[in-house]
Amino acid sequence: MSGYVAVGWNRTKYIYDGILIAGVVTYIAAFMGIEAWLHPPKAQPEWIDLRIKALGTCAFLMLTIILSIGPLARLDPRFLPLLYNRRHFGVLMFLVAAVHAWSMVEWFWVQDALPSLVDEFTAWPNYLKFIGFPFKALGLVALFIFFLMASTSHDYWLAVLKPPVWKALHMAVYAAYGIVVIHVSLGAVQRDRGLFLPILLGTSLAIVAILHLIAGARGRPIDRGIAANSDGWIPIGPPRSIPDKGAKIVAAPGGERIAVFRDGNEIGAITNVCAHQNGPVGEGKIIDGLITCPWHGYQYQLKNGCAPPPFTEKLPTYRVRLKGGIVEVDPRALPAGTPASVKVPLKA
Amino acid sequence: MRRPHRKAHRMIWPVLALAVLFGFAMTLVLRPPAEPAPPPTQEQRR
């Protein structure tokens, strides 16, 4: 738990959350309004059924957007602001999905049919079928995964579990997404004959899968690494090939990524892995003289990889040098916080 | 993200996408046909 500092609320977070909540309320109101106008519900269970559909499609759309934010931000930095508060997006999605599940229980309850719901879950032979599988059980499994993720989304749990474990736990969202697609396919798609749901599912699946595949392929060349010189140093290029206030990301074959930053004539190299959530520090910029992670704004000094006081995070640094007009980096990491930046002459 | 995390991403997504796409397609292929609309009653015919 040492080192945990609660991240305070700020104006950007309030705006982000305000837009999220307004979007959810608008979607649900519009969905229910249009559906009620087209097919007016006659009794209370039909109203609840309408609410189940509105909340279910809303949660699924939110999940699609949440899963698209990561690869979109890697492909185009303009999407980075969406990543900033993605955890709140996830928690709100869980709440919408939880009300969707509760509405389903309510649908049985108002008709004094709760035993039928229990029967659906305990019809064991149906678990061996494909069409006819108890799809509500799939929804429950996905909801449980979302609950685990929402309840551990706070930075407190990130500090307790440490970023690698926390990230691995949160990768369960991919499995949950697959489960949700099959939950809807075996449930509502079997009952409703319209095209809306198949199109919604197919489009979502195509967008999410293609974005992840493209983003993964885009990063592959960096991970292949650059062959080192005879003395083990990796050539980066002339100083000006590193964008001012930005970085070039490189890796030794089989090694972790290194971000080589330039701030004017000062060049320094740190690990590309942020101490907060393992974010790609090298995709960030130098703001107010500090390397700033693009994910959540964690900052580090170029000279030694240390966060500015009072923060205590430190990143491993790498030795850099200028040899024959080419910047080179030694891929053997120095202990976190070791000063290693150098000043180089800049040719016009 | 660290190298193992990226590697996991690159391995998981093609498999997950194909598995889910296959499951989704099968639910459409095996979907039972829609029930025919009930015939109109005598009263409706009048």
GROMACS .gro file of C-alpha atoms in nm:
model
  394
    1MET     CA    1   0.000   0.000   0.000
    2SER     CA    2   0.302   0.229   0.031
    3GLY     CA    3   0.319   0.498  -0.230
    4TYR     CA    4  -0.058   0.516  -0.282
    5VAL     CA    5  -0.177   0.871  -0.338
    6ALA     CA    6  -0.541   0.930  -0.427
    7VAL     CA    7  -0.577   1.115  -0.756
    8GLY     CA    8  -0.799   1.415  -0.694
    9TRP     CA    9  -1.101   1.516  -0.894
   10ASN     CA   10  -1.054   1.797  -1.138
   11ARG     CA   11  -1.259   1.996  -1.387
   12THR     CA   12  -1.175   1.762  -1.677
   13LYS     CA   13  -1.300   1.461  -1.483
   14TYR     CA   14  -1.626   1.637  -1.392
   15ILE     CA   15  -1.682   1.729  -1.758
   16TYR     CA   16  -1.598   1.374  -1.873
   17ASP     CA   17  -1.838   1.221  -1.621
   18GLY     CA   18  -2.107   1.479  -1.698
   19ILE     CA   19  -2.093   1.397  -2.071
   20LEU     CA   20  -2.099   1.023  -1.991
   21ILE     CA   21  -2.405   1.045  -1.769
   22ALA     CA   22  -2.587   1.278  -2.009
   23GLY     CA   23  -2.511   1.038  -2.296
   24VAL     CA   24  -2.645   0.737  -2.106
   25VAL     CA   25  -2.964   0.915  -1.993
   26THR     CA   26  -3.026   1.052  -2.345
   27TYR     CA   27  -2.975   0.711  -2.508
   28ILE     CA   28  -3.206   0.528  -2.267
   29ALA     CA   29  -3.475   0.799  -2.288
   30ALA     CA   30  -3.456   0.808  -2.670
   31PHE     CA   31  -3.461   0.428  -2.703
   32MET     CA   32  -3.760   0.387  -2.471
   33GLY     CA   33  -3.943   0.686  -2.619
   34ILE     CA   34  -3.910   0.571  -2.981
   35GLU     CA   35  -3.988   0.206  -2.902
   36ALA     CA   36  -4.290   0.302  -2.688
   37TRP     CA   37  -4.415   0.523  -2.970
   38LEU     CA   38  -4.371   0.250  -3.234
   39HIS     CA   39  -4.495  -0.040  -3.018
   40PRO     CA   40  -4.688   0.101  -2.721
   41PRO     CA   41  -4.649  -0.133  -2.421
   42LYS     CA   42  -4.982  -0.258  -2.287
   43ALA     CA   43  -4.887  -0.374  -1.939
   44GLN     CA   44  -4.619  -0.335  -1.673
   45PRO     CA   45  -4.410  -0.639  -1.786
   46GLU     CA   46  -4.389  -0.490  -2.137
   47TRP     CA   47  -4.260  -0.163  -1.993
   48ILE     CA   48  -3.998  -0.356  -1.796
   49ASP     CA   49  -3.908  -0.553  -2.109
   50LEU     CA   50  -3.855  -0.223  -2.291
   51ARG     CA   51  -3.628  -0.103  -2.009
   52ILE     CA   52  -3.431  -0.432  -2.026
   53LYS     CA   53  -3.368  -0.374  -2.398
   54ALA     CA   54  -3.273  -0.008  -2.355
   55LEU     CA   55  -3.029  -0.080  -2.070
   56GLY     CA   56  -2.885  -0.390  -2.239
   57THR     CA   57  -2.811  -0.219  -2.570
   58CYS     CA   58  -2.677   0.086  -2.385
   59ALA     CA   59  -2.435  -0.125  -2.179
   60PHE     CA   60  -2.323  -0.313  -2.492
   61LEU     CA   61  -2.258   0.009  -2.685
   62MET     CA   62  -2.064   0.146  -2.388
   63LEU     CA   63  -1.856  -0.173  -2.372
   64THR     CA   64  -1.783  -0.144  -2.745
   65ILE     CA   65  -1.662   0.215  -2.700
   66ILE     CA   66  -1.456   0.125  -2.390
   67LEU     CA   67  -1.280  -0.154  -2.578
   68SER     CA   68  -1.215   0.071  -2.878
   69ILE     CA   69  -1.057   0.355  -2.678
   70GLY     CA   70  -0.726   0.173  -2.611
   71PRO     CA   71  -0.637   0.088  -2.973
   72LEU     CA   72  -0.779   0.419  -3.102
   73ALA     CA   73  -0.552   0.612  -2.864
   74ARG     CA   74  -0.253   0.409  -2.984
   75LEU     CA   75  -0.340   0.473  -3.348
   76ASP     CA   76  -0.426   0.843  -3.313
   77PRO     CA   77  -0.331   1.065  -3.015
   78ARG     CA   78  -0.646   1.270  -3.063
   79PHE     CA   79  -0.835   0.990  -2.885
   80LEU     CA   80  -0.613   1.013  -2.573
   81PRO     CA   81  -0.860   1.237  -2.381
   82LEU     CA   82  -1.110   0.948  -2.391
   83LEU     CA   83  -0.855   0.725  -2.221
   84TYR     CA   84  -0.797   0.967  -1.936
   85ASN     CA   85  -1.109   0.870  -1.741
   86ARG     CA   86  -1.187   0.534  -1.904
   87ARG     CA   87  -1.227   0.367  -1.564
   88HIS     CA   88  -1.528   0.586  -1.485
   89PHE     CA   89  -1.672   0.481  -1.822
   90GLY     CA   90  -1.626   0.117  -1.716
   91VAL     CA   91  -1.785   0.166  -1.374
   92LEU     CA   92  -2.087   0.340  -1.530
   93MET     CA   93  -2.117   0.059  -1.785
   94PHE     CA   94  -2.122  -0.193  -1.498
   95LEU     CA   95  -2.398   0.003  -1.323
   96VAL     CA   96  -2.610   0.012  -1.643
   97ALA     CA   97  -2.554  -0.363  -1.692
   98ALA     CA   98  -2.643  -0.428  -1.325
   99VAL     CA   99  -2.976  -0.239  -1.361
  100HIS     CA  100  -3.038  -0.436  -1.684
  101ALA     CA  101  -2.993  -0.760  -1.484
  102TRP     CA  102  -3.209  -0.635  -1.197
  103SER     CA  103  -3.484  -0.534  -1.444
  104MET     CA  104  -3.485  -0.891  -1.572
  105VAL     CA  105  -3.543  -1.020  -1.215
  106GLU     CA  106  -3.815  -0.756  -1.173
  107TRP     CA  107  -3.985  -0.880  -1.495
  108PHE     CA  108  -4.029  -1.224  -1.340
  109TRP     CA  109  -4.112  -1.080  -0.999
  110VAL     CA  110  -4.408  -0.862  -1.108
  111GLN     CA  111  -4.559  -1.169  -1.272
  112ASP     CA  112  -4.506  -1.390  -0.964
  113ALA     CA  113  -4.282  -1.605  -1.185
  114LEU     CA  114  -3.952  -1.604  -0.996
  115PRO     CA  115  -3.955  -1.988  -0.978
  116SER     CA  116  -3.946  -1.990  -1.361
  117LEU     CA  117  -3.628  -1.783  -1.347
  118VAL     CA  118  -3.474  -2.031  -1.104
  119ASP     CA  119  -3.583  -2.314  -1.334
  120GLU     CA  120  -3.400  -2.148  -1.626
  121PHE     CA  121  -3.076  -2.140  -1.429
  122THR     CA  122  -3.110  -2.494  -1.296
  123ALA     CA  123  -3.224  -2.670  -1.614
  124TRP     CA  124  -2.890  -2.856  -1.621
  125PRO     CA  125  -2.945  -3.052  -1.948
  126ASN     CA  126  -2.979  -2.718  -2.131
  127TYR     CA  127  -2.617  -2.637  -2.046
  128LEU     CA  128  -2.519  -2.909  -2.295
  129LYS     CA  129  -2.712  -2.743  -2.579
  130PHE     CA  130  -2.594  -2.460  -2.804
  131ILE     CA  131  -2.927  -2.310  -2.911
  132GLY     CA  132  -3.123  -2.330  -2.587
  133PHE     CA  133  -2.819  -2.273  -2.362
  134PRO     CA  134  -2.927  -2.072  -2.054
  135PHE     CA  135  -2.807  -1.741  -2.194
  136LYS     CA  136  -2.893  -1.553  -1.876
  137ALA     CA  137  -2.615  -1.750  -1.703
  138LEU     CA  138  -2.368  -1.606  -1.955
  139GLY     CA  139  -2.492  -1.257  -1.875
  140LEU     CA  140  -2.444  -1.326  -1.505
  141VAL     CA  141  -2.084  -1.444  -1.560
  142ALA     CA  142  -2.005  -1.129  -1.761
  143LEU     CA  143  -2.170  -0.912  -1.494
  144PHE     CA  144  -1.954  -1.078  -1.227
  145ILE     CA  145  -1.639  -0.998  -1.428
  146PHE     CA  146  -1.754  -0.637  -1.470
  147PHE     CA  147  -1.821  -0.621  -1.094
  148LEU     CA  148  -1.467  -0.743  -1.018
  149MET     CA  149  -1.324  -0.485  -1.256
  150ALA     CA  150  -1.541  -0.198  -1.132
  151SER     CA  151  -1.467  -0.276  -0.766
  152THR     CA  152  -1.089  -0.288  -0.828
  153SER     CA  153  -1.078   0.007  -1.067
  154HIS     CA  154  -0.967   0.257  -0.803
  155ASP     CA  155  -0.598   0.355  -0.776
  156TYR     CA  156  -0.598   0.202  -0.425
  157TRP     CA  157  -0.628  -0.145  -0.581
  158LEU     CA  158  -0.374  -0.055  -0.847
  159ALA     CA  159  -0.124   0.024  -0.570
  160VAL     CA  160  -0.209  -0.290  -0.372
  161LEU     CA  161  -0.207  -0.535  -0.664
  162LYS     CA  162   0.076  -0.361  -0.857
  163PRO     CA  163   0.035  -0.263  -1.225
  164PRO     CA  164   0.123  -0.601  -1.389
  165VAL     CA  165  -0.130  -0.799  -1.180
  166TRP     CA  166  -0.392  -0.526  -1.202
  167LYS     CA  167  -0.354  -0.507  -1.581
  168ALA     CA  168  -0.376  -0.885  -1.614
  169LEU     CA  169  -0.694  -0.887  -1.403
  170HIS     CA  170  -0.848  -0.614  -1.615
  171MET     CA  171  -0.771  -0.805  -1.936
  172ALA     CA  172  -1.065  -1.025  -1.830
  173VAL     CA  173  -1.280  -0.762  -1.998
  174TYR     CA  174  -1.195  -0.923  -2.333
  175ALA     CA  175  -1.342  -1.256  -2.220
  176ALA     CA  176  -1.641  -1.071  -2.077
  177TYR     CA  177  -1.699  -0.900  -2.412
  178GLY     CA  178  -1.703  -1.235  -2.594
  179ILE     CA  179  -1.942  -1.376  -2.334
  180VAL     CA  180  -2.175  -1.077  -2.375
  181VAL     CA  181  -2.185  -1.118  -2.756
  182ILE     CA  182  -2.286  -1.483  -2.717
  183HIS     CA  183  -2.530  -1.393  -2.434
  184VAL     CA  184  -2.717  -1.159  -2.671
  185SER     CA  185  -2.684  -1.397  -2.969
  186LEU     CA  186  -2.836  -1.688  -2.776
  187GLY     CA  187  -3.096  -1.470  -2.607
  188ALA     CA  188  -3.252  -1.166  -2.769
  189VAL     CA  189  -3.133  -1.251  -3.122
  190GLN     CA  190  -3.318  -1.586  -3.106
  191ARG     CA  191  -3.640  -1.419  -2.990
  192ASP     CA  192  -3.646  -1.099  -3.195
  193ARG     CA  193  -3.643  -1.150  -3.572
  194GLY     CA  194  -3.539  -0.795  -3.659
  195LEU     CA  195  -3.204  -0.696  -3.805
  196PHE     CA  196  -3.118  -0.438  -3.539
  197LEU     CA  197  -2.945  -0.674  -3.296
  198PRO     CA  198  -2.748  -0.882  -3.551
  199ILE     CA  199  -2.624  -0.560  -3.713
  200LEU     CA  200  -2.536  -0.410  -3.373
  201LEU     CA  201  -2.343  -0.721  -3.267
  202GLY     CA  202  -2.169  -0.772  -3.601
  203THR     CA  203  -2.064  -0.406  -3.631
  204SER     CA  204  -1.937  -0.394  -3.274
  205LEU     CA  205  -1.740  -0.716  -3.316
  206ALA     CA  206  -1.587  -0.596  -3.643
  207ILE     CA  207  -1.486  -0.255  -3.501
  208VAL     CA  208  -1.338  -0.389  -3.177
  209ALA     CA  209  -1.151  -0.681  -3.335
  210ILE     CA  210  -1.012  -0.486  -3.632
  211LEU     CA  211  -0.895  -0.196  -3.413
  212HIS     CA  212  -0.711  -0.432  -3.177
  213LEU     CA  213  -0.555  -0.626  -3.462
  214ILE     CA  214  -0.435  -0.310  -3.639
  215ALA     CA  215  -0.297  -0.156  -3.318
  216GLY     CA  216  -0.119  -0.482  -3.235
  217ALA     CA  217   0.033  -0.509  -3.583
  218ARG     CA  218   0.140  -0.142  -3.576
  219GLY     CA  219   0.352  -0.198  -3.264
  220ARG     CA  220   0.514  -0.520  -3.381
  221PRO     CA  221   0.812  -0.361  -3.569
  222ILE     CA  222   0.922  -0.172  -3.255
  223ASP     CA  223   0.915  -0.496  -3.052
  224ARG     CA  224   1.131  -0.673  -3.311
  225GLY     CA  225   1.403  -0.440  -3.188
  226ILE     CA  226   1.709  -0.274  -3.339
  227ALA     CA  227   2.033  -0.466  -3.366
  228ALA     CA  228   2.296  -0.326  -3.133
  229ASN     CA  229   2.647  -0.215  -3.233
  230SER     CA  230   2.948  -0.429  -3.150
  231ASP     CA  231   2.966  -0.264  -2.806
  232GLY     CA  232   2.598  -0.332  -2.733
  233TRP     CA  233   2.462   0.023  -2.787
  234ILE     CA  234   2.158   0.086  -3.008
  235PRO     CA  235   2.179   0.361  -3.274
  236ILE     CA  236   1.884   0.603  -3.264
  237GLY     CA  237   1.975   0.864  -3.526
  238PRO     CA  238   2.088   1.228  -3.537
  239PRO     CA  239   1.968   1.437  -3.240
  240ARG     CA  240   1.715   1.623  -3.455
  241SER     CA  241   1.554   1.293  -3.563
  242ILE     CA  242   1.410   1.283  -3.211
  243PRO     CA  243   1.117   1.528  -3.201
  244ASP     CA  244   1.174   1.822  -2.967
  245LYS     CA  245   0.972   1.771  -2.642
  246GLY     CA  246   0.890   1.423  -2.771
  247ALA     CA  247   1.050   1.081  -2.795
  248LYS     CA  248   1.158   0.801  -3.022
  249ILE     CA  249   1.061   0.457  -2.893
  250VAL     CA  250   1.312   0.177  -2.953
  251ALA     CA  251   1.386  -0.168  -2.818
  252ALA     CA  252   1.672  -0.412  -2.822
  253PRO     CA  253   1.573  -0.749  -2.972
  254GLY     CA  254   1.374  -0.928  -2.699
  255GLY     CA  255   1.403  -0.628  -2.469
  256GLU     CA  256   1.156  -0.388  -2.313
  257ARG     CA  257   1.081  -0.063  -2.495
  258ILE     CA  258   1.295   0.245  -2.425
  259ALA     CA  259   1.173   0.604  -2.474
  260VAL     CA  260   1.452   0.839  -2.587
  261PHE     CA  261   1.335   1.196  -2.522
  262ARG     CA  262   1.480   1.526  -2.639
  263ASP     CA  263   1.420   1.859  -2.469
  264GLY     CA  264   1.613   2.113  -2.675
  265ASN     CA  265   1.975   1.995  -2.660
  266GLU     CA  266   1.922   1.759  -2.365
  267ILE     CA  267   1.863   1.392  -2.446
  268GLY     CA  268   1.763   1.128  -2.192
  269ALA     CA  269   1.629   0.774  -2.207
  270ILE     CA  270   1.384   0.610  -1.967
  271THR     CA  271   1.178   0.294  -1.977
  272ASN     CA  272   0.864   0.328  -2.189
  273VAL     CA  273   0.659   0.175  -1.904
  274CYS     CA  274   0.489   0.426  -1.672
  275ALA     CA  275   0.499   0.346  -1.299
  276HIS     CA  276   0.126   0.415  -1.269
  277GLN     CA  277  -0.053   0.180  -1.511
  278ASN     CA  278   0.234   0.071  -1.736
  279GLY     CA  279   0.123   0.336  -1.987
  280PRO     CA  280   0.344   0.418  -2.290
  281VAL     CA  281   0.542   0.712  -2.151
  282GLY     CA  282   0.725   0.758  -2.480
  283GLU     CA  283   0.400   0.846  -2.657
  284GLY     CA  284   0.369   1.145  -2.426
  285LYS     CA  285   0.537   1.485  -2.441
  286ILE     CA  286   0.761   1.704  -2.230
  287ILE     CA  287   0.530   1.954  -2.064
  288ASP     CA  288   0.667   2.223  -1.828
  289GLY     CA  289   1.005   2.049  -1.846
  290LEU     CA  290   0.865   1.712  -1.735
  291ILE     CA  291   0.803   1.394  -1.933
  292THR     CA  292   0.427   1.347  -1.913
  293CYS     CA  293   0.260   1.008  -1.961
  294PRO     CA  294  -0.022   1.036  -2.217
  295TRP     CA  295  -0.256   0.808  -2.022
  296HIS     CA  296  -0.306   0.984  -1.688
  297GLY     CA  297  -0.051   1.264  -1.680
  298TYR     CA  298   0.208   1.108  -1.446
  299GLN     CA  299   0.528   1.313  -1.477
  300TYR     CA  300   0.902   1.239  -1.461
  301GLN     CA  301   1.222   1.438  -1.488
  302LEU     CA  302   1.422   1.387  -1.805
  303LYS     CA  303   1.757   1.387  -1.625
  304ASN     CA  304   1.687   1.098  -1.385
  305GLY     CA  305   1.338   0.947  -1.441
  306CYS     CA  306   1.218   1.065  -1.097
  307ALA     CA  307   0.871   1.214  -1.044
  308PRO     CA  308   0.890   1.573  -0.916
  309PRO     CA  309   0.848   1.616  -0.537
  310PRO     CA  310   0.631   1.535  -0.345
  311PHE     CA  311   0.572   1.231  -0.570
  312THR     CA  312   0.804   0.934  -0.526
  313GLU     CA  313   0.773   0.730  -0.849
  314LYS     CA  314   1.101   0.649  -1.023
  315LEU     CA  315   1.164   0.492  -1.362
  316PRO     CA  316   1.472   0.302  -1.479
  317THR     CA  317   1.695   0.518  -1.700
  318TYR     CA  318   1.941   0.429  -1.978
  319ARG     CA  319   2.280   0.572  -2.069
  320VAL     CA  320   2.285   0.779  -2.389
  321ARG     CA  321   2.576   0.917  -2.590
  322LEU     CA  322   2.649   1.096  -2.917
  323LYS     CA  323   2.889   0.904  -3.140
  324GLY     CA  324   2.974   1.022  -3.491
  325GLY     CA  325   2.671   1.254  -3.487
  326ILE     CA  326   2.437   0.966  -3.400
  327VAL     CA  327   2.256   0.935  -3.067
  328GLU     CA  328   2.302   0.589  -2.916
  329VAL     CA  329   2.140   0.426  -2.614
  330ASP     CA  330   2.272   0.146  -2.396
  331PRO     CA  331   1.979  -0.100  -2.360
  332ARG     CA  332   2.104  -0.223  -2.020
  333ALA     CA  333   1.876  -0.043  -1.772
  334LEU     CA  334   2.021   0.159  -1.485
  335PRO     CA  335   1.857   0.150  -1.141
  336ALA     CA  336   1.542   0.363  -1.126
  337GLY     CA  337   1.617   0.728  -1.066
  338THR     CA  338   1.981   0.719  -1.187
  339PRO     CA  339   2.081   1.046  -1.363
  340ALA     CA  340   2.170   0.963  -1.724
  341SER     CA  341   2.072   1.246  -1.961
  342VAL     CA  342   2.333   1.425  -2.174
  343LYS     CA  343   2.360   1.760  -2.351
  344VAL     CA  344   2.441   1.740  -2.721
  345PRO     CA  345   2.524   2.003  -2.982
  346LEU     CA  346   2.243   2.055  -3.231
  347LYS     CA  347   2.346   2.112  -3.592
  348ALA     CA  348   2.126   2.341  -3.796
  349MET     CA  349   0.225  -0.195  -2.142
  350ARG     CA  350   0.510  -0.438  -2.101
  351ARG     CA  351   0.627  -0.680  -2.368
  352PRO     CA  352   0.443  -0.987  -2.222
  353HIS     CA  353   0.122  -0.782  -2.203
  354ARG     CA  354   0.152  -0.677  -2.568
  355LYS     CA  355   0.235  -1.034  -2.667
  356ALA     CA  356  -0.075  -1.158  -2.482
  357HIS     CA  357  -0.282  -0.895  -2.665
  358ARG     CA  358  -0.151  -1.007  -3.005
  359MET     CA  359  -0.222  -1.372  -2.926
  360ILE     CA  360  -0.563  -1.324  -2.763
  361TRP     CA  361  -0.734  -1.093  -3.012
  362PRO     CA  362  -0.722  -1.305  -3.330
  363VAL     CA  363  -0.835  -1.614  -3.135
  364LEU     CA  364  -1.106  -1.430  -2.944
  365ALA     CA  365  -1.235  -1.251  -3.254
  366LEU     CA  366  -1.255  -1.574  -3.454
  367ALA     CA  367  -1.416  -1.772  -3.169
  368VAL     CA  368  -1.679  -1.505  -3.099
  369LEU     CA  369  -1.745  -1.448  -3.469
  370PHE     CA  370  -1.794  -1.824  -3.519
  371GLY     CA  371  -2.028  -1.847  -3.218
  372PHE     CA  372  -2.225  -1.542  -3.334
  373ALA     CA  373  -2.256  -1.678  -3.690
  374MET     CA  374  -2.372  -2.018  -3.562
  375THR     CA  375  -2.646  -1.859  -3.351
  376LEU     CA  376  -2.778  -1.694  -3.668
  377VAL     CA  377  -2.746  -2.009  -3.881
  378LEU     CA  378  -2.913  -2.232  -3.622
  379ARG     CA  379  -3.180  -1.981  -3.529
  380PRO     CA  380  -3.518  -2.158  -3.543
  381PRO     CA  381  -3.751  -2.026  -3.814
  382ALA     CA  382  -4.002  -1.762  -3.716
  383GLU     CA  383  -4.337  -1.899  -3.609
  384PRO     CA  384  -4.605  -1.844  -3.878
  385ALA     CA  385  -4.861  -1.576  -3.801
  386PRO     CA  386  -5.187  -1.722  -3.662
  387PRO     CA  387  -5.467  -1.748  -3.920
  388PRO     CA  388  -5.732  -1.477  -3.894
  389THR     CA  389  -6.039  -1.571  -3.690
  390GLN     CA  390  -6.391  -1.576  -3.832
  391GLU     CA  391  -6.467  -1.251  -3.656
  392GLN     CA  392  -6.160  -1.079  -3.810
  393ARG     CA  393  -6.258  -1.207  -4.157
  394ARG     CA  394  -6.590  -1.033  -4.126
   0.00000   0.00000   0.00000
